[in-house]
Coordinates of C-alpha atoms in Angstrom, one line a residue:
M219 CA 37.5 -7.4 -25.8
S220 CA 41.1 -8.6 -25.9
I221 CA 43.2 -7.8 -22.8
Q222 CA 46.9 -8.5 -22.9
Y223 CA 48.0 -10.6 -19.8
S224 CA 51.5 -11.5 -18.8
H225 CA 50.8 -15.2 -19.1
P226 CA 48.7 -17.4 -21.4
F227 CA 45.2 -18.4 -20.3
S228 CA 42.6 -19.9 -22.7
V229 CA 39.0 -18.9 -23.0
Q230 CA 38.0 -22.5 -22.4
Q231 CA 39.7 -22.5 -19.0
A232 CA 38.0 -19.3 -18.1
Y233 CA 34.5 -20.8 -18.2
V234 CA 35.3 -23.6 -15.7
V235 CA 36.6 -21.3 -13.0
P236 CA 33.9 -21.0 -10.3
T237 CA 32.5 -17.5 -10.1
R238 CA 29.6 -15.8 -8.4
S239 CA 27.7 -15.8 -11.7
T240 CA 27.3 -19.6 -11.8
S241 CA 24.8 -19.4 -8.9
L242 CA 22.5 -17.1 -10.8
P243 CA 19.1 -18.2 -12.1
L244 CA 19.2 -20.0 -15.5
T245 CA 17.4 -17.0 -17.2
L246 CA 20.2 -14.7 -16.1
L247 CA 23.0 -17.2 -17.0
R248 CA 21.8 -17.0 -20.6
S249 CA 22.3 -13.2 -20.5
P250 CA 25.4 -12.3 -22.6
A251 CA 26.4 -9.7 -20.0
V252 CA 26.5 -12.3 -17.2
L253 CA 28.4 -14.8 -19.4
L254 CA 30.8 -12.0 -20.2
T255 CA 31.3 -11.4 -16.5
T256 CA 32.1 -15.1 -15.9
H257 CA 34.7 -14.9 -18.6
R258 CA 36.4 -11.7 -17.6
K259 CA 36.2 -12.3 -13.8
A260 CA 37.8 -15.7 -14.3
L261 CA 40.7 -14.2 -16.2
D262 CA 41.1 -11.5 -13.6
D263 CA 41.0 -14.0 -10.7
A264 CA 43.4 -16.3 -12.4
N265 CA 46.0 -13.6 -12.8
R266 CA 45.6 -12.3 -9.3
A267 CA 45.7 -15.8 -7.8
E268 CA 49.2 -16.3 -9.4
G269 CA 50.4 -12.9 -8.3
L270 CA 50.7 -11.7 -11.9
E271 CA 49.9 -8.2 -13.0
Q272 CA 48.1 -7.2 -16.2
A273 CA 50.0 -5.5 -18.9
P274 CA 49.3 -1.8 -19.3
L275 CA 46.4 -0.8 -21.5
P276 CA 47.2 -0.2 -25.1
E277 CA 47.1 3.5 -26.1
T278 CA 44.3 3.2 -28.7
S279 CA 41.1 1.2 -28.8
S280 CA 40.1 -1.1 -31.6
E281 CA 38.1 0.4 -34.4
A282 CA 35.3 -2.1 -33.7
L283 CA 35.0 -0.9 -30.1
L284 CA 35.0 2.8 -31.1
E285 CA 32.2 2.0 -33.5
R286 CA 30.2 0.3 -30.8
L287 CA 30.7 3.1 -28.3
S288 CA 29.5 5.6 -30.9
E289 CA 26.3 3.5 -31.3
V290 CA 25.8 3.5 -27.5
E291 CA 26.3 7.3 -27.4
D292 CA 23.8 7.8 -30.2
A293 CA 21.3 5.5 -28.4
L294 CA 21.7 7.3 -25.1
E295 CA 21.7 10.8 -26.4
G296 CA 17.9 11.1 -26.9
Y297 CA 16.9 8.1 -24.7
N298 CA 13.9 8.6 -22.5
L299 CA 11.6 6.3 -20.5
V300 CA 8.5 7.3 -22.4
S301 CA 9.1 6.6 -26.1
S302 CA 12.4 4.8 -26.4
D303 CA 12.7 1.1 -27.1
S304 CA 14.6 -0.8 -24.4
S305 CA 15.3 -3.7 -26.8
Q306 CA 17.8 -1.4 -28.5
L307 CA 19.9 -1.3 -25.4
A308 CA 19.8 -5.1 -25.1
Y309 CA 21.1 -5.3 -28.7
L310 CA 23.9 -2.9 -27.9
S311 CA 24.8 -4.9 -24.8
R312 CA 25.2 -8.1 -26.8
N313 CA 27.4 -6.3 -29.3
I314 CA 30.0 -5.3 -26.7
T315 CA 32.2 -8.4 -26.3
E316 CA 35.6 -9.4 -25.1
E317 CA 36.9 -9.3 -28.6
H318 CA 36.9 -5.5 -28.5
T319 CA 40.2 -3.9 -27.3
L320 CA 39.8 -1.0 -24.8
G321 CA 42.6 1.5 -25.0
A322 CA 43.5 4.2 -22.5
D323 CA 42.0 6.8 -24.8
A324 CA 38.5 5.3 -24.4
V325 CA 38.3 4.8 -20.6
P326 CA 37.0 8.4 -20.0
R327 CA 34.5 7.9 -22.8
V328 CA 33.2 4.7 -21.2
E329 CA 32.9 6.4 -17.9
R330 CA 30.9 9.3 -19.5
L331 CA 28.5 6.7 -20.9
L332 CA 28.2 5.1 -17.4
A333 CA 27.4 8.6 -16.0
S334 CA 24.7 9.0 -18.7
I335 CA 23.1 5.7 -17.8
S336 CA 23.2 6.7 -14.1
H337 CA 21.2 9.9 -14.9
L338 CA 18.5 7.8 -16.7
L339 CA 18.4 5.5 -13.6
A340 CA 17.4 8.4 -11.3
I341 CA 14.5 6.8 -9.3
P342 CA 11.2 8.7 -9.9
A343 CA 9.1 10.2 -7.1
A344 CA 6.4 7.7 -8.0
C345 CA 8.5 4.9 -6.5
R346 CA 8.5 6.6 -3.1
L347 CA 4.8 6.1 -2.5
E348 CA 2.6 3.0 -2.0
K349 CA 1.0 1.8 -5.2
E350 CA -2.5 2.4 -3.7
D351 CA -1.7 6.1 -3.2
L352 CA -0.6 6.8 -6.8
E353 CA -2.5 8.6 -9.5
P354 CA -2.8 6.7 -12.8
S355 CA -0.1 8.9 -14.4
M356 CA 2.4 8.1 -11.6
I357 CA 1.6 4.4 -11.8
L358 CA 2.5 4.6 -15.5
E359 CA 5.7 6.5 -14.7
R360 CA 6.7 3.8 -12.1
E361 CA 5.9 0.9 -14.5
R362 CA 8.0 2.6 -17.3
F363 CA 11.0 2.9 -14.9
L364 CA 10.7 -0.8 -13.9
H365 CA 10.5 -1.7 -17.6
H366 CA 13.6 0.2 -18.7
S367 CA 15.9 -0.1 -15.7
P368 CA 17.0 -3.8 -16.3
A369 CA 18.1 -2.9 -19.9
L370 CA 20.0 0.1 -18.7
L371 CA 21.7 -1.9 -15.9
T372 CA 22.7 -4.6 -18.4
L373 CA 24.2 -2.1 -20.7
A374 CA 26.1 -0.5 -17.8
L375 CA 27.5 -3.9 -16.9
S376 CA 28.7 -4.5 -20.4
L377 CA 30.4 -1.1 -20.4
V378 CA 32.1 -1.4 -17.0
L379 CA 33.4 -4.8 -17.8
L380 CA 35.4 -3.2 -20.7
I381 CA 37.6 -1.5 -18.1
P382 CA 40.1 -4.1 -16.9
L383 CA 41.4 -4.4 -13.3
P384 CA 44.4 -2.1 -12.7
P385 CA 47.9 -3.3 -11.9
T386 CA 48.5 -4.1 -8.2
S387 CA 51.0 -1.2 -7.9
T388 CA 48.6 1.5 -9.2
R389 CA 49.2 5.1 -8.6
K390 CA 47.0 7.2 -6.3
P391 CA 43.7 8.2 -8.0
T392 CA 42.9 11.8 -8.6
L393 CA 40.1 13.5 -6.8
E394 CA 38.2 13.8 -10.0
T395 CA 38.3 10.1 -10.6
L396 CA 37.2 9.3 -7.0
E397 CA 34.3 11.8 -7.4
S398 CA 33.1 10.3 -10.7
R399 CA 33.4 6.7 -9.4
S400 CA 31.7 7.5 -6.2
K401 CA 28.7 8.9 -8.0
L402 CA 28.5 5.7 -10.1
V403 CA 28.6 3.6 -6.9
L404 CA 25.8 5.7 -5.3
C405 CA 23.7 5.2 -8.4
F406 CA 24.1 1.5 -9.1
A407 CA 24.4 0.2 -5.6
R408 CA 20.8 1.3 -5.0
F409 CA 19.6 -1.6 -7.1
T410 CA 21.5 -4.4 -5.2
D411 CA 18.6 -5.6 -3.1
D412 CA 15.0 -6.0 -4.4
E413 CA 13.6 -7.6 -1.2
L414 CA 13.4 -4.3 0.7
S415 CA 13.2 -2.1 -2.5
P416 CA 10.4 -3.7 -4.6
S417 CA 8.9 -0.3 -5.6
F418 CA 11.9 0.6 -7.9
C419 CA 13.9 -2.6 -8.2
A420 CA 13.0 -5.2 -10.9
T421 CA 13.6 -8.8 -9.9
T422 CA 16.6 -9.2 -12.3
A423 CA 18.3 -5.9 -11.2
P424 CA 20.1 -7.0 -8.0
N425 CA 22.3 -9.7 -9.7
V426 CA 23.4 -7.2 -12.4
A427 CA 23.8 -4.3 -10.0
I428 CA 26.0 -6.3 -7.6
Q429 CA 28.3 -7.2 -10.4
I430 CA 28.5 -3.5 -11.5
T431 CA 29.4 -2.3 -8.0
E432 CA 31.9 -5.1 -7.5
R433 CA 33.6 -4.1 -10.8
L434 CA 33.6 -0.4 -9.9
F435 CA 35.5 -1.2 -6.7
G436 CA 37.7 -3.6 -8.6
I437 CA 38.8 -1.1 -11.3
S438 CA 39.4 1.6 -8.7
N439 CA 41.7 2.0 -5.8
R440 CA 39.1 0.2 -3.6
H441 CA 40.2 1.6 -0.2
A442 CA 40.5 5.2 -1.5
L443 CA 37.1 5.0 -3.2
I444 CA 35.4 3.6 0.0
S445 CA 37.1 6.3 2.1
H446 CA 36.0 9.0 -0.3
I447 CA 32.3 7.9 -0.2
L448 CA 32.3 7.7 3.6
S449 CA 34.1 11.0 4.1
K450 CA 32.7 13.1 1.2
S451 CA 29.5 11.6 -0.2
F452 CA 27.8 10.5 3.0
P453 CA 28.4 13.4 5.5
P454 CA 26.0 15.8 3.7
L455 CA 23.3 13.2 4.3
F456 CA 24.2 11.7 7.7
K457 CA 25.1 13.6 10.8
P458 CA 27.2 12.1 13.7
H459 CA 25.1 10.3 16.3
P460 CA 24.7 12.4 19.5
K461 CA 26.0 9.6 21.7
L462 CA 29.3 9.3 19.8
N463 CA 32.5 11.4 19.4
P464 CA 32.5 12.1 15.6
A465 CA 36.4 12.1 15.5
T466 CA 37.0 8.9 17.4
G467 CA 33.8 6.8 17.1
R468 CA 33.8 6.4 20.9
V469 CA 30.8 6.8 23.2
L470 CA 30.6 10.2 24.9
S471 CA 30.2 10.4 28.7
K472 CA 27.1 12.6 28.0
P473 CA 25.1 12.7 24.8
K474 CA 25.6 15.8 22.7
G475 CA 22.6 18.1 23.3
G476 CA 21.6 16.4 26.6
D477 CA 18.2 15.0 26.9
R478 CA 17.0 16.6 23.6
G479 CA 20.1 15.5 21.7
L480 CA 18.4 12.5 20.1
M481 CA 15.3 14.5 19.1
D482 CA 17.4 17.2 17.6
W483 CA 19.3 14.6 15.6
Y484 CA 16.0 13.2 14.3
E485 CA 14.9 16.6 13.2
E486 CA 18.3 17.3 11.5
G487 CA 17.8 14.1 9.6
E488 CA 14.4 15.4 8.3
D489 CA 16.2 18.5 6.9
L490 CA 19.0 16.5 5.3
G491 CA 16.5 14.5 3.3
W492 CA 18.3 11.1 3.4
R493 CA 15.0 9.4 4.1
D494 CA 13.8 10.5 0.7
E495 CA 16.9 8.9 -1.0
M496 CA 15.4 5.7 -2.4
G497 CA 17.9 2.8 -2.1
M498 CA 20.4 4.7 0.1
A499 CA 20.4 1.8 2.6
N500 CA 21.6 -0.5 -0.1
V501 CA 24.4 1.9 -0.9
V502 CA 25.5 2.0 2.7
R503 CA 25.4 -1.8 3.0
V504 CA 27.4 -2.3 -0.3
V505 CA 30.1 0.2 0.7
I506 CA 30.5 -1.3 4.2
G507 CA 30.5 -4.8 2.7
A508 CA 33.4 -3.8 0.4
L509 CA 35.7 -3.2 3.4
K510 CA 38.3 -5.7 4.6
L511 CA 38.7 -6.8 8.2
E512 CA 41.9 -4.9 8.8
E513 CA 40.5 -1.6 7.3
V514 CA 37.5 -1.1 9.6
E515 CA 39.2 0.3 12.7
D516 CA 41.0 3.1 10.7
I517 CA 37.7 4.5 9.3
W518 CA 35.5 3.5 12.2
P519 CA 34.1 7.0 13.0
M520 CA 33.0 7.4 9.3
I521 CA 31.1 4.1 9.3
L522 CA 28.8 4.8 12.2
P523 CA 26.8 7.9 11.1
P524 CA 25.0 6.3 8.1
L525 CA 24.6 3.0 10.0
L526 CA 23.1 4.5 13.1
A527 CA 20.9 6.9 11.1
F528 CA 19.0 3.9 9.8
L529 CA 19.3 1.7 12.9
D530 CA 18.0 4.4 15.3
D531 CA 15.4 5.9 13.0
Y532 CA 11.8 6.0 14.2
Q533 CA 10.5 4.5 11.0
P534 CA 10.3 0.6 11.2
L535 CA 11.4 0.2 7.6
N536 CA 14.5 2.2 8.1
K537 CA 15.2 0.2 11.3
L538 CA 14.9 -2.9 9.1
H539 CA 17.5 -1.5 6.7
G540 CA 19.7 -0.6 9.7
T541 CA 19.7 -4.2 11.0
S542 CA 20.7 -5.4 7.5
I543 CA 23.6 -3.0 7.4
L544 CA 24.7 -4.0 10.9
C545 CA 24.5 -7.7 9.9
T546 CA 27.0 -6.8 7.1
L547 CA 29.3 -5.0 9.4
L548 CA 29.5 -7.4 12.4
P549 CA 31.7 -10.1 10.7
L550 CA 34.2 -7.3 10.0
V551 CA 34.6 -6.0 13.6
S552 CA 36.2 -7.4 16.7
A553 CA 34.8 -7.6 20.1
S554 CA 37.7 -5.6 21.3
L555 CA 36.8 -2.6 19.1
L556 CA 33.2 -2.7 20.2
R557 CA 34.2 -2.8 23.9
R558 CA 36.9 -0.2 23.7
T559 CA 34.7 2.3 21.9
G560 CA 31.6 1.4 23.8
V561 CA 29.7 1.1 20.6
G562 CA 28.7 -2.5 21.4
K563 CA 26.3 -1.2 24.0
V564 CA 24.9 1.4 21.6
F565 CA 24.2 -1.4 19.0
T566 CA 22.5 -3.5 21.7
Q567 CA 20.3 -0.6 22.8
S568 CA 19.4 0.2 19.2
L569 CA 18.5 -3.4 18.4
S570 CA 16.4 -3.6 21.6
A571 CA 14.5 -0.5 20.4
S572 CA 13.9 -2.3 17.0
L573 CA 12.4 -5.3 18.9
S574 CA 9.9 -3.0 20.5
A575 CA 8.6 -1.6 17.2
L576 CA 5.5 -3.9 17.1
S577 CA 2.8 -1.9 15.4
S578 CA 3.8 -1.8 11.8
P579 CA 3.4 -3.9 8.7
H580 CA 7.2 -4.3 8.8
T581 CA 7.1 -5.7 12.4
P582 CA 7.4 -9.5 11.5
P583 CA 10.6 -9.2 9.3
L584 CA 12.0 -6.5 11.6
L585 CA 11.5 -8.8 14.7
L586 CA 13.1 -11.7 12.9
Q587 CA 16.1 -9.8 11.5
S588 CA 16.7 -7.8 14.7
T589 CA 16.7 -11.0 16.9
R590 CA 19.2 -12.7 14.5
V591 CA 21.5 -9.7 14.5
S592 CA 21.2 -9.3 18.2
L593 CA 22.2 -12.9 18.7
N594 CA 25.2 -12.4 16.4
L595 CA 26.2 -9.3 18.4
L596 CA 25.7 -11.2 21.7
N597 CA 27.9 -14.0 20.6
L598 CA 30.6 -11.5 19.6
L599 CA 30.5 -9.6 22.9
H600 CA 29.8 -12.7 25.1
P601 CA 31.3 -15.8 23.4
P602 CA 30.4 -19.2 24.9
L603 CA 32.7 -19.9 27.9
P604 CA 32.8 -22.6 30.7
A605 CA 29.7 -22.3 32.9
T606 CA 31.8 -21.5 36.0
S607 CA 33.2 -18.2 34.6
A608 CA 31.7 -14.8 35.4
S609 CA 31.5 -14.0 31.7
S610 CA 29.2 -17.1 31.3
L611 CA 26.8 -15.5 33.7
A612 CA 26.9 -12.2 31.7
R613 CA 26.2 -14.2 28.6
F614 CA 23.2 -16.0 30.2
N615 CA 21.7 -12.8 31.4
A616 CA 22.1 -11.3 28.0
L617 CA 20.4 -14.3 26.4
C618 CA 17.5 -14.0 28.9
T619 CA 17.1 -10.3 28.1
L620 CA 17.0 -11.1 24.4
L621 CA 14.4 -13.9 24.8
T622 CA 12.3 -11.5 26.9
N623 CA 12.4 -8.6 24.4
S624 CA 12.1 -10.7 21.3
T625 CA 9.5 -13.3 22.4
I626 CA 7.8 -12.8 25.7
T627 CA 7.0 -9.1 25.3
P628 CA 5.5 -9.5 21.8
W629 CA 3.5 -12.5 23.1
S630 CA 2.2 -10.3 25.9
F631 CA 0.9 -7.5 23.7
H632 CA 0.5 -8.8 20.2
S633 CA -0.1 -12.5 20.3
G634 CA -2.4 -14.1 17.8
Q635 CA -1.0 -12.3 14.7
I636 CA 0.0 -15.1 12.4
P637 CA 2.9 -13.3 10.6
L638 CA 4.3 -12.1 13.9
E639 CA 4.0 -15.6 15.5
I640 CA 5.7 -17.2 12.5
S641 CA 8.7 -14.8 12.9
I642 CA 9.0 -15.7 16.5
V643 CA 8.8 -19.4 16.1
T644 CA 11.4 -19.1 13.3
F645 CA 14.1 -17.6 15.4
L646 CA 13.1 -19.1 18.8
P647 CA 15.0 -22.4 18.2
L648 CA 18.2 -20.3 17.9
L649 CA 17.7 -18.7 21.3
I650 CA 16.7 -22.0 23.0
N651 CA 19.7 -23.8 21.7
E652 CA 21.9 -21.1 23.0
L653 CA 20.2 -21.1 26.4
G654 CA 20.2 -24.9 26.7
T655 CA 18.9 -26.1 30.1
G656 CA 18.6 -22.5 31.1
T657 CA 15.3 -22.6 29.1
I658 CA 13.6 -24.2 32.0
R659 CA 13.3 -20.7 33.6
Y660 CA 10.7 -20.0 30.9
L661 CA 8.8 -23.3 30.7
Q662 CA 5.6 -21.8 32.2
I663 CA 5.5 -19.3 29.4
L664 CA 6.9 -21.3 26.5
V665 CA 4.9 -24.5 26.8
P666 CA 1.4 -23.1 27.2
H667 CA 1.9 -20.5 24.4
L668 CA 3.4 -23.0 21.9
S669 CA 0.7 -25.6 22.8
G670 CA -1.9 -22.9 22.2
L671 CA -0.5 -22.3 18.7
V672 CA -0.5 -26.0 17.9
G673 CA -4.1 -26.5 19.2
D674 CA -5.6 -23.3 17.8
T675 CA -8.7 -24.4 15.8
S676 CA -9.0 -21.3 13.7
V677 CA -7.8 -21.5 10.1
G678 CA -6.3 -18.6 8.2
E679 CA -3.5 -17.7 5.8
G680 CA -0.2 -19.1 7.2
T681 CA -1.9 -21.2 9.9
W682 CA -0.3 -24.6 8.9
E683 CA 3.1 -23.0 8.4
L684 CA 2.8 -21.6 11.9
V685 CA 1.6 -25.0 13.4
G686 CA 4.5 -26.8 11.8
K687 CA 7.1 -24.4 13.1
A688 CA 5.5 -24.3 16.5
C689 CA 5.6 -28.1 16.7
E690 CA 9.3 -28.0 16.1
V691 CA 10.0 -25.5 18.8
L692 CA 7.6 -27.2 21.3
E693 CA 9.4 -30.5 20.7
L694 CA 12.8 -28.8 21.4
V695 CA 11.5 -27.2 24.6
L696 CA 9.9 -30.5 25.8
R697 CA 13.1 -32.5 25.3
I698 CA 15.0 -30.0 27.3
A699 CA 12.4 -30.1 30.1
K700 CA 12.4 -33.9 30.1
S701 CA 16.2 -33.9 30.3
V702 CA 16.0 -32.1 33.7
G703 CA 13.0 -34.0 34.9
R704 CA 10.5 -31.2 34.3
G705 CA 8.5 -32.7 31.4
G706 CA 5.8 -34.7 33.2
R707 CA 3.6 -31.9 34.4
W708 CA 3.0 -30.7 30.8
K709 CA 1.5 -34.0 29.5
G710 CA -2.1 -32.8 29.8
V711 CA -1.6 -29.4 28.1
V712 CA 0.5 -30.7 25.3
G713 CA -1.7 -33.8 24.8
A714 CA -4.9 -31.7 24.5
A715 CA -3.2 -29.4 22.0
V716 CA -1.9 -32.2 19.8
G717 CA -5.4 -33.9 19.9
K718 CA -7.1 -30.7 18.7
C719 CA -4.7 -30.2 15.9
W720 CA -4.9 -33.9 14.9
A721 CA -8.7 -33.7 14.7
R722 CA -8.5 -30.5 12.6
L723 CA -6.0 -32.2 10.2
G724 CA -8.6 -34.9 9.6
E725 CA -10.6 -32.4 7.7
M726 CA -7.7 -31.7 5.3
E727 CA -7.3 -33.5 2.0
Q728 CA -4.4 -35.9 1.9
S729 CA -1.2 -34.1 0.8
E730 CA 2.5 -33.9 1.6
E731 CA 1.8 -30.9 3.9
R732 CA -0.7 -33.0 5.9
K733 CA 1.8 -35.9 6.2
N734 CA 4.5 -33.6 7.4
L735 CA 2.2 -32.0 10.0
E736 CA 1.1 -35.4 11.3
R737 CA 4.7 -36.4 11.6
C738 CA 5.4 -33.3 13.6
L739 CA 2.5 -34.0 16.0
R740 CA 3.7 -37.5 16.6
T741 CA 7.2 -36.2 17.4
V742 CA 5.8 -33.7 19.9
L743 CA 3.8 -36.4 21.6
E744 CA 6.8 -38.7 21.8
A745 CA 8.9 -35.9 23.3
I746 CA 6.5 -35.8 26.3
D747 CA 4.9 -39.2 26.4
D748 CA 7.5 -41.9 27.0
G749 CA 5.1 -44.7 27.9
G750 CA 2.5 -43.8 25.4
E751 CA 0.0 -43.0 28.1
V752 CA -1.4 -39.8 26.4
G753 CA -1.4 -41.4 23.0
K754 CA -3.4 -44.4 24.3
R755 CA -6.0 -42.2 25.9
L756 CA -6.5 -40.2 22.7
A757 CA -6.8 -43.4 20.7
K758 CA -9.6 -44.5 23.1
V759 CA -11.5 -41.4 22.3
G760 CA -12.0 -42.4 18.7
K761 CA -10.4 -44.3 15.8
A762 CA -9.4 -41.0 14.3
F763 CA -6.6 -40.7 16.9
E764 CA -5.2 -44.1 16.5
G765 CA -2.6 -42.7 14.1
L766 CA -1.1 -40.7 16.9
V767 CA -0.1 -43.9 18.9
S768 CA 3.6 -44.5 18.5
V769 CA 4.7 -47.5 16.4
G770 CA 4.9 -50.6 18.5
L771 CA 2.3 -49.4 21.1
E772 CA -1.1 -51.2 21.3
V773 CA -4.3 -49.5 22.2
Q774 CA -5.9 -51.4 25.0

């Protein structure tokens, strides 16, 4: 495609401009559609960086492009996921290049093709169920969809890239344009995250889908499109939260509906069917992520219903989606807005409820994500201040509450589950570093439990990963304890745990993993054993423990 710009810019220059595409996997970088994105995005960025507008679109498209569009129309007309050949779509994607000139006459035609692709990308019911629960015919339906969707997305990317970014001083879009573009966003944004959507999202889909949605916002009046989605597309699916005023986004003095308000809200959600909309959480996250900092407050009441629908839902997977959406929103909001509206407390309560959802396969990632987002929210509402201030005490109390909810409570009721323990020791250093010497309040809980994880002689999947992470956290806790003169009393507990783990490592084959674990154990012992007393005692037990003695110490 050839786009006329108001200043010269060579193709060679375009490929050296850094873009998001350069960080994609090598297999994707070889994709013509992704290389095309690099080229066009570089041109667009260069123009905008210099404050230059693009020239208006020519009235007519090139003959070559019209021919290619006809081929795409013919291919999509009878396309189905049962008998059609997806390689045909890949061929068509390669044949749509920057050498083709898009005229104003062909823009509606391209958008109709994108709409046709969006219909083919309707996620089948087979993707809503666990694979073990599917009949053979539904498994086949699901596999066909996963096979065809990457080719359909790649073709959609080639088509949407034909439409150049509009001039800066563009006119207000029509309602029809906003409606059609919002439908495209609602379709393609569903595929922007495969980590939480593996049942319908192929591994290559997110990188392509992200570029499609970014381009859709780029070729549109971005703010108008976001406002339309939030005000028109989402309300039929998401009702206002009973704790909030739907017009202002402020917390109500009394929840709507009283004590049954939240329960009625849950039941309304069942009737609205948003839980059955596969990938809808990805759509909400993409739309919120497209906002700018200065735009959030004006549309604050419209942002909250879809976010809180996921965050406050009773299903752990939806809570996990909700924390991901909130993680996207927090960098865009100010502490002042959260305090003035009272929504900061609502978010805190919702995240606290997520931390208590401990009986689900999704518990480990939910606990990890909820704690990280809770800490981000806490730092926003209670930024670090001098220790003498009253706000510092509020921050310390909030950190203590978070440590209790995210760590001590799960340890009390669900300890011993390796995936859960790995999640806890992954985020625990973040909390301990924030608490600093305040961690000594919890030494009687932290040191014995972490020592127990290090010294556990059972071996299962993930055991060594857990031991390595537990060693790192235990070392951090012990160094803090020693800094305030509280480390000595734990020498026996820690030394016994390290000795048990060292003996168990002796049964492992030599490997890089074993060397790293041995190094971690020595570091833990050094954190508590200044004079080498514990190490010397262990070395006297047997020669197998001599490797634990710090360099420079002699076993007597």
